[in-house]
N, CA, C and O atoms as a MOPAC input file, in Angstrom:
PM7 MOZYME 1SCF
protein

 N      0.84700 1    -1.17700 1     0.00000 1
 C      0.00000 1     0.00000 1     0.00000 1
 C      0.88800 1     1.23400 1     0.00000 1
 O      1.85500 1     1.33900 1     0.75500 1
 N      0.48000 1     2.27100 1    -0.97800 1
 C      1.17200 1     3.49100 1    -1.02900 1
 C      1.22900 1     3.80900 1    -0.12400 1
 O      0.53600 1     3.04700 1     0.55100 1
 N      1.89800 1     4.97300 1     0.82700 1
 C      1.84400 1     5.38700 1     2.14500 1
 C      2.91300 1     7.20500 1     1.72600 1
 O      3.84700 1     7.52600 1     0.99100 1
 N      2.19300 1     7.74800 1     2.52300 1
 C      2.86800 1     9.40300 1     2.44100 1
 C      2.92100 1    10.25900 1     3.71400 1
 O      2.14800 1     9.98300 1     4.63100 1
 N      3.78700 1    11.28600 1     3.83100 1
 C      4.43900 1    12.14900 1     4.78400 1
 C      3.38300 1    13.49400 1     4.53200 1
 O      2.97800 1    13.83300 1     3.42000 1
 N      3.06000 1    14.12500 1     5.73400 1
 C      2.51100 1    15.07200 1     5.86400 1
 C      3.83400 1    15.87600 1     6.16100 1
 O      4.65800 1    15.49400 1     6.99200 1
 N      3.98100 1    17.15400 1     5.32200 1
 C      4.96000 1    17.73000 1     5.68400 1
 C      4.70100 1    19.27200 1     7.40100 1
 O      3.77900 1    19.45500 1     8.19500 1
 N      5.91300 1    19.89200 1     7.22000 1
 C      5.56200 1    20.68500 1     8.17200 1
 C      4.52000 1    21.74600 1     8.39300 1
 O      4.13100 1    22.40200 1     9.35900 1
 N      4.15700 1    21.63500 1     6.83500 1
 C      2.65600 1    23.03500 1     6.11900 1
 C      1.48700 1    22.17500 1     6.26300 1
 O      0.40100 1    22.56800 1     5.83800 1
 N      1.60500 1    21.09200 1     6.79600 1
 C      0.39000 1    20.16600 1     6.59900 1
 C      0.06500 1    19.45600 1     5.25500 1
 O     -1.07800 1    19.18900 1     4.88500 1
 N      1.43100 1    19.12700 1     4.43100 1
 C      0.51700 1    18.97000 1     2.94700 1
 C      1.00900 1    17.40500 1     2.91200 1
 O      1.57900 1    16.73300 1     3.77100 1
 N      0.49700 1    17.03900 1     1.37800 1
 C      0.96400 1    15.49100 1     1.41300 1
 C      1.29900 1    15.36200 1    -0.61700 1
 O      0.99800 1    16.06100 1    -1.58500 1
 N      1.81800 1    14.47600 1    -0.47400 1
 C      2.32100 1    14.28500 1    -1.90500 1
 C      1.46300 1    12.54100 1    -1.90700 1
 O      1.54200 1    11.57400 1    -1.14900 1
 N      0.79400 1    12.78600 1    -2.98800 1
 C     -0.29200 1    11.47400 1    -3.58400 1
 C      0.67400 1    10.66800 1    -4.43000 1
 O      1.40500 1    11.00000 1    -5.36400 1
 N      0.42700 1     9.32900 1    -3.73200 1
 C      1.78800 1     8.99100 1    -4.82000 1
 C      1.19000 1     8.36200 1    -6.17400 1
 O      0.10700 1     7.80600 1    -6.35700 1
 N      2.45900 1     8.68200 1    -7.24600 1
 C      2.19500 1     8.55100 1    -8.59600 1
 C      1.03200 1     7.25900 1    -9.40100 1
 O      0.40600 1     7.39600 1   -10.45200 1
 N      1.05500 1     6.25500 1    -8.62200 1
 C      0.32400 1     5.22900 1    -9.22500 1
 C     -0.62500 1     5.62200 1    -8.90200 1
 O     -1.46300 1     5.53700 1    -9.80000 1
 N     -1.15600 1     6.25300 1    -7.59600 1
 C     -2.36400 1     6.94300 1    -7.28400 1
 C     -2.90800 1     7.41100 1    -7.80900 1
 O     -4.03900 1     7.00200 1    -8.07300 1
 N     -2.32700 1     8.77400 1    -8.36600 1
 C     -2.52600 1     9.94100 1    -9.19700 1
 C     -2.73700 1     8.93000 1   -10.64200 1
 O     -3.89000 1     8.96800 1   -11.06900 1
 N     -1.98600 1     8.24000 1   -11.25700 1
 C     -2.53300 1     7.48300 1   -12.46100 1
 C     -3.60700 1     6.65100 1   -12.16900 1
 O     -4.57400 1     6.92300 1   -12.88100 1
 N     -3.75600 1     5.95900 1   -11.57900 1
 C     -5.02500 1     5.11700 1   -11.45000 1
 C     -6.39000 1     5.92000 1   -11.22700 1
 O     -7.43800 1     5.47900 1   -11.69900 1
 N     -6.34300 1     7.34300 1   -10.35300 1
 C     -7.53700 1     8.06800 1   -10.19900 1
 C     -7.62900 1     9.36300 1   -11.63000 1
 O     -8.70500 1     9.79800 1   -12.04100 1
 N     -6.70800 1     9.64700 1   -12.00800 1
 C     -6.47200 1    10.38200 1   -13.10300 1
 C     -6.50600 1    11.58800 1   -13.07000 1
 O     -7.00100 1    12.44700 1   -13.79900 1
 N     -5.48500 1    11.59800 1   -11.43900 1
 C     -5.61400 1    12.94000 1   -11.25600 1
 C     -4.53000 1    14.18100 1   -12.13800 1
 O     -3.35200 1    13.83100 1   -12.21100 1
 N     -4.81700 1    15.29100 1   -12.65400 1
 C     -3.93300 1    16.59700 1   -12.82500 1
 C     -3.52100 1    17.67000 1   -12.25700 1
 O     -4.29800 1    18.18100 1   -11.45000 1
 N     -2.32700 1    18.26700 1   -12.47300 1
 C     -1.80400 1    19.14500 1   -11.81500 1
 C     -3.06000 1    20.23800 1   -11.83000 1
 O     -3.95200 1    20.49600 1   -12.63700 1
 N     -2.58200 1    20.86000 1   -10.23000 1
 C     -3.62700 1    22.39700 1   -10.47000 1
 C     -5.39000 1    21.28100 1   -10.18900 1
 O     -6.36000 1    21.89000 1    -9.73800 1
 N     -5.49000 1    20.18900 1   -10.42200 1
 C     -7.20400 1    20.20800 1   -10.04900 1
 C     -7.50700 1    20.03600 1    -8.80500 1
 O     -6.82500 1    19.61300 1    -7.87200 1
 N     -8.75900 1    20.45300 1    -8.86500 1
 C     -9.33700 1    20.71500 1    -7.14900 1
 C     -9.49800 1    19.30300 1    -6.80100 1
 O     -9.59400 1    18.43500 1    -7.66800 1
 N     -9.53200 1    19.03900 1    -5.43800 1
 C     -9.83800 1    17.65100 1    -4.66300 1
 C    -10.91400 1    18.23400 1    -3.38900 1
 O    -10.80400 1    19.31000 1    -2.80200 1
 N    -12.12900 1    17.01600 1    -3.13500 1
 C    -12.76400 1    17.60700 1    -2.13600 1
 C    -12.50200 1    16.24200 1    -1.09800 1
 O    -12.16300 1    15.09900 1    -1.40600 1
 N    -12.77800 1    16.79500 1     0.15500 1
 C    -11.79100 1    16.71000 1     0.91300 1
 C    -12.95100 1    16.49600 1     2.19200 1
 O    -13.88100 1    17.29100 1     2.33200 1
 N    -12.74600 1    15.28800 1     3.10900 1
 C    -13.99400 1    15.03900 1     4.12700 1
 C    -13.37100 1    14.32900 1     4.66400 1
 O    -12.26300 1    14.02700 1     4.22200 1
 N    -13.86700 1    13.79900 1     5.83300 1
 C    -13.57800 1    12.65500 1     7.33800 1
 C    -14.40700 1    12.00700 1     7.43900 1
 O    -15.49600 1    12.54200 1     7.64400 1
 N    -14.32800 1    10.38000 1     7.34200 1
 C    -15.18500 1     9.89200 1     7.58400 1
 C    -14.76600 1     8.63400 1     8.41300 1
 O    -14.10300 1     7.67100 1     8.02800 1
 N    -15.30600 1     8.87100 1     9.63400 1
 C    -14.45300 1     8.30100 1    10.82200 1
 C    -13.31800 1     8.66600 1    11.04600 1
 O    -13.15600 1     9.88500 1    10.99400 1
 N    -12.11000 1     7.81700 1    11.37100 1
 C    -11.10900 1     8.70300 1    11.47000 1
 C     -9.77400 1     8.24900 1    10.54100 1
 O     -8.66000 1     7.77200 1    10.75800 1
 N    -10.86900 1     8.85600 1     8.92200 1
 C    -10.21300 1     8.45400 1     7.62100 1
 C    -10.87700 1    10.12700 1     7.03600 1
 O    -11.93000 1    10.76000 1     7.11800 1
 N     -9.44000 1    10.29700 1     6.40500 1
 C     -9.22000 1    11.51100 1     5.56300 1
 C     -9.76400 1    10.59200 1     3.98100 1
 O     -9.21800 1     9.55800 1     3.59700 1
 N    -10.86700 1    11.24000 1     3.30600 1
 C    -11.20600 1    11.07000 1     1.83100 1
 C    -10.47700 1    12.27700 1     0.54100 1
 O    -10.63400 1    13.49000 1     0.68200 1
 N    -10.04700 1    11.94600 1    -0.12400 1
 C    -10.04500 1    12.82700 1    -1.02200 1
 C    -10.50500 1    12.22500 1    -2.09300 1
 O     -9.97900 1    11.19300 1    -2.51200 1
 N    -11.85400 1    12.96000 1    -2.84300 1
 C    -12.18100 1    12.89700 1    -4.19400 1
 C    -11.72000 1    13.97600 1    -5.22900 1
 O    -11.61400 1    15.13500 1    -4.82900 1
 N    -11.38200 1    13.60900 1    -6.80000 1
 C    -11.63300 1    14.62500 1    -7.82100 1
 C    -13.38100 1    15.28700 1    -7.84300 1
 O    -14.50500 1    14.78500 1    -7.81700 1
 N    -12.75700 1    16.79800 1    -7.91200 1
 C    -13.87000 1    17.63500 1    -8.01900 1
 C    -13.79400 1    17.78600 1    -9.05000 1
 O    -12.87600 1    18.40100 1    -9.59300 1
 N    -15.16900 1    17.02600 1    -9.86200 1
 C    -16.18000 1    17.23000 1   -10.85200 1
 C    -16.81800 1    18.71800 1   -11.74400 1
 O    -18.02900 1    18.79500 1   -11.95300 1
 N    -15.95000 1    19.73600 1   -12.17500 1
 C    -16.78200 1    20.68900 1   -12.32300 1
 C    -17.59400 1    20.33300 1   -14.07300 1
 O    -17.00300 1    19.70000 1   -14.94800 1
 N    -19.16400 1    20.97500 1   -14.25000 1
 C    -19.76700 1    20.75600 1   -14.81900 1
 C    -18.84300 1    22.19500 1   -16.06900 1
 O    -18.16300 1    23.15800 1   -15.71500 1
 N    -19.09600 1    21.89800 1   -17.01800 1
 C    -19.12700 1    20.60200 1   -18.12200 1
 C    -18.03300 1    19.70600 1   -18.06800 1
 O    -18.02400 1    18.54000 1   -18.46100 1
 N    -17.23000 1    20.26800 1   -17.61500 1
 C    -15.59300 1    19.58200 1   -17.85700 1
 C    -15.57200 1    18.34000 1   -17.75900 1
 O    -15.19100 1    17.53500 1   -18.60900 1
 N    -16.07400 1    18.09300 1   -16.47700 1
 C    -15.75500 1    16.38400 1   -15.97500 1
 C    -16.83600 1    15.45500 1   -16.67700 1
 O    -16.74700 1    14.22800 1   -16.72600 1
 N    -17.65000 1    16.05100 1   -17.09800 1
 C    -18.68500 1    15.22000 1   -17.57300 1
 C    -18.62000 1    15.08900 1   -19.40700 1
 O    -19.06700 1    14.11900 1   -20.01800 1
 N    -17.95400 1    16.31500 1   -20.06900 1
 C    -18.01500 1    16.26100 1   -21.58000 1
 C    -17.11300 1    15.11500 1   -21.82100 1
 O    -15.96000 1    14.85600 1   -21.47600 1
 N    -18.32300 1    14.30900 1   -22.76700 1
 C    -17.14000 1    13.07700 1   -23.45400 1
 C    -17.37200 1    11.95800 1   -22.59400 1
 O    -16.58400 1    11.01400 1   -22.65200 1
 N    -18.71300 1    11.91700 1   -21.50100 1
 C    -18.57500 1    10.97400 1   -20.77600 1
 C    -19.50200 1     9.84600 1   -20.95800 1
 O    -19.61500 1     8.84400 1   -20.25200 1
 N    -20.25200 1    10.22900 1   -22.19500 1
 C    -20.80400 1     9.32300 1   -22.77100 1
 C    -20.98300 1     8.88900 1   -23.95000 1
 O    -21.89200 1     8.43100 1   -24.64200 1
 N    -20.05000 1     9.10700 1   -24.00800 1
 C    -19.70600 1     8.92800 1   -25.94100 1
 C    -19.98600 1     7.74100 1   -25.95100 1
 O    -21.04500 1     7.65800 1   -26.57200 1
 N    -19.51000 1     6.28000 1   -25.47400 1
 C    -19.76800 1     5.25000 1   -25.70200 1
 C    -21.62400 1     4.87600 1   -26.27600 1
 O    -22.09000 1     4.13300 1   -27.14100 1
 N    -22.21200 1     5.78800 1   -25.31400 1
 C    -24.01100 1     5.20700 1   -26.11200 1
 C    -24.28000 1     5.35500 1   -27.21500 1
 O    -25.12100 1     4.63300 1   -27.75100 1
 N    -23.50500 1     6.54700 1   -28.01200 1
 C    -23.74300 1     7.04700 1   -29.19500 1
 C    -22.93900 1     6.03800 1   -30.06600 1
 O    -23.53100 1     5.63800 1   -31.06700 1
 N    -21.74800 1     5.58900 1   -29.85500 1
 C    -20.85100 1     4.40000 1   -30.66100 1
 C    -21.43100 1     3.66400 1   -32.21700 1
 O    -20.92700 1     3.80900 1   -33.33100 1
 N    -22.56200 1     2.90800 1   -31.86000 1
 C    -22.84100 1     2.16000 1   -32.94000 1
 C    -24.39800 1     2.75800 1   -33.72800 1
 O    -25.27000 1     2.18100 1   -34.37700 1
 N    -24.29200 1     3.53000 1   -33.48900 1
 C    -25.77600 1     4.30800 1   -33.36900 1
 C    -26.05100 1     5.18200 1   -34.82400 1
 O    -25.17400 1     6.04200 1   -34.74400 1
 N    -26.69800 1     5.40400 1   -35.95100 1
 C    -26.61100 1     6.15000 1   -36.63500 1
 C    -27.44900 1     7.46900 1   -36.23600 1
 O    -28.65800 1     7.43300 1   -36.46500 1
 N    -27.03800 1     8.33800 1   -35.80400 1
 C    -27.80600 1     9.41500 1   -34.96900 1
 C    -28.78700 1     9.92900 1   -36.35600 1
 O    -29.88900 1    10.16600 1   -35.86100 1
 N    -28.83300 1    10.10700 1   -37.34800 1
 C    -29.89400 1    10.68600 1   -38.05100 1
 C    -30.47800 1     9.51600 1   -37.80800 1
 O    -30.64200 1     9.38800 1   -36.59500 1
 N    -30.85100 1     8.63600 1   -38.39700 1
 C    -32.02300 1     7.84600 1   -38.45800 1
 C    -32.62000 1     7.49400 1   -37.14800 1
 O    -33.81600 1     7.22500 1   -37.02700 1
 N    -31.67500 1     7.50100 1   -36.05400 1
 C    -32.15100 1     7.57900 1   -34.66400 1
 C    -33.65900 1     9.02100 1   -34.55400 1
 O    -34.85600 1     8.86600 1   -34.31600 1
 N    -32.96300 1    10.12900 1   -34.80900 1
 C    -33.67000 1    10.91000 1   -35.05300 1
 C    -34.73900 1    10.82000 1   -35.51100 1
 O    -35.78500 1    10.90300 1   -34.86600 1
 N    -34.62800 1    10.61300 1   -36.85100 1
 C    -35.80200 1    10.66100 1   -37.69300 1
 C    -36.76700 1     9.30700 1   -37.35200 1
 O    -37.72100 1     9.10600 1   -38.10400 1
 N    -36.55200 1     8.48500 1   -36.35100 1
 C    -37.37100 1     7.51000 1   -36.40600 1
 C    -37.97200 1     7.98600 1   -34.68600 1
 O    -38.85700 1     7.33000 1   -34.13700 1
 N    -37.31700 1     9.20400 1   -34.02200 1
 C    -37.87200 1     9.69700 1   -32.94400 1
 C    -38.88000 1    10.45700 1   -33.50100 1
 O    -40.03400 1    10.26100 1   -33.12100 1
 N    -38.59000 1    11.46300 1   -34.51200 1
 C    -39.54600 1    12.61200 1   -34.75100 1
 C    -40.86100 1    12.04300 1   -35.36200 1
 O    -41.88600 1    12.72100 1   -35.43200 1
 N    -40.76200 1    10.62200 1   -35.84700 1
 C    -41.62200 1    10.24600 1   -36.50800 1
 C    -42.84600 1     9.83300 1   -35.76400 1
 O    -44.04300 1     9.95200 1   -36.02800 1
 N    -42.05500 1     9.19500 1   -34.52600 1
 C    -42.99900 1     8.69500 1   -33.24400 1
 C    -43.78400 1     9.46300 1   -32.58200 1
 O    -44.68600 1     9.18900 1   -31.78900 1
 N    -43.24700 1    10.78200 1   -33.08600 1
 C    -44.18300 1    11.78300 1   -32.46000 1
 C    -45.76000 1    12.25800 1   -33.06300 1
 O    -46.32700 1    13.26500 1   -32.63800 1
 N    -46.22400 1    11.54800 1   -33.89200 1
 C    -46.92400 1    11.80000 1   -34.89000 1
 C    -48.27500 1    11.09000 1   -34.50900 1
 O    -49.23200 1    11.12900 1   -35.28200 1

């Protein structure tokens, strides 16, 4: 298990496999809670950012016009 030093400012360095496996970047916000007597840090999500591109996969095999046109049709 990774393990890290709180320095004398109170800070901590996330170690690298960490940071790759959660996908974290320099400069992004982390939110930050206690739960019991465990420190959480999550990536903060800001809207659109974290979310654009996050569902590309549904659209994949899909021909979006005829998707369409077989919605607009249903409306009838």
């Amino acid at each position: 298990m990774p393990q890290t030093k709180i320095s004398d400012k109170y800070q901590v360095v996330i170690p690298k496999e960490i940071r790759k496996k959660v996908g974290l970047k320099e400069g992004q916000s982390l939110n930050v809670y206690a739960a019991g007597d465990k420190i959480v840090l999550s990536p903060q999500k800001i809207w659109p950012d974290g979310y654009i591109g996050s569902q590309e996969d549904i659209w994949k095999d899909v021909d979006v016009a005829k998707y369409l046109a077989a919605e607009r049709d249903s409306w009838q």
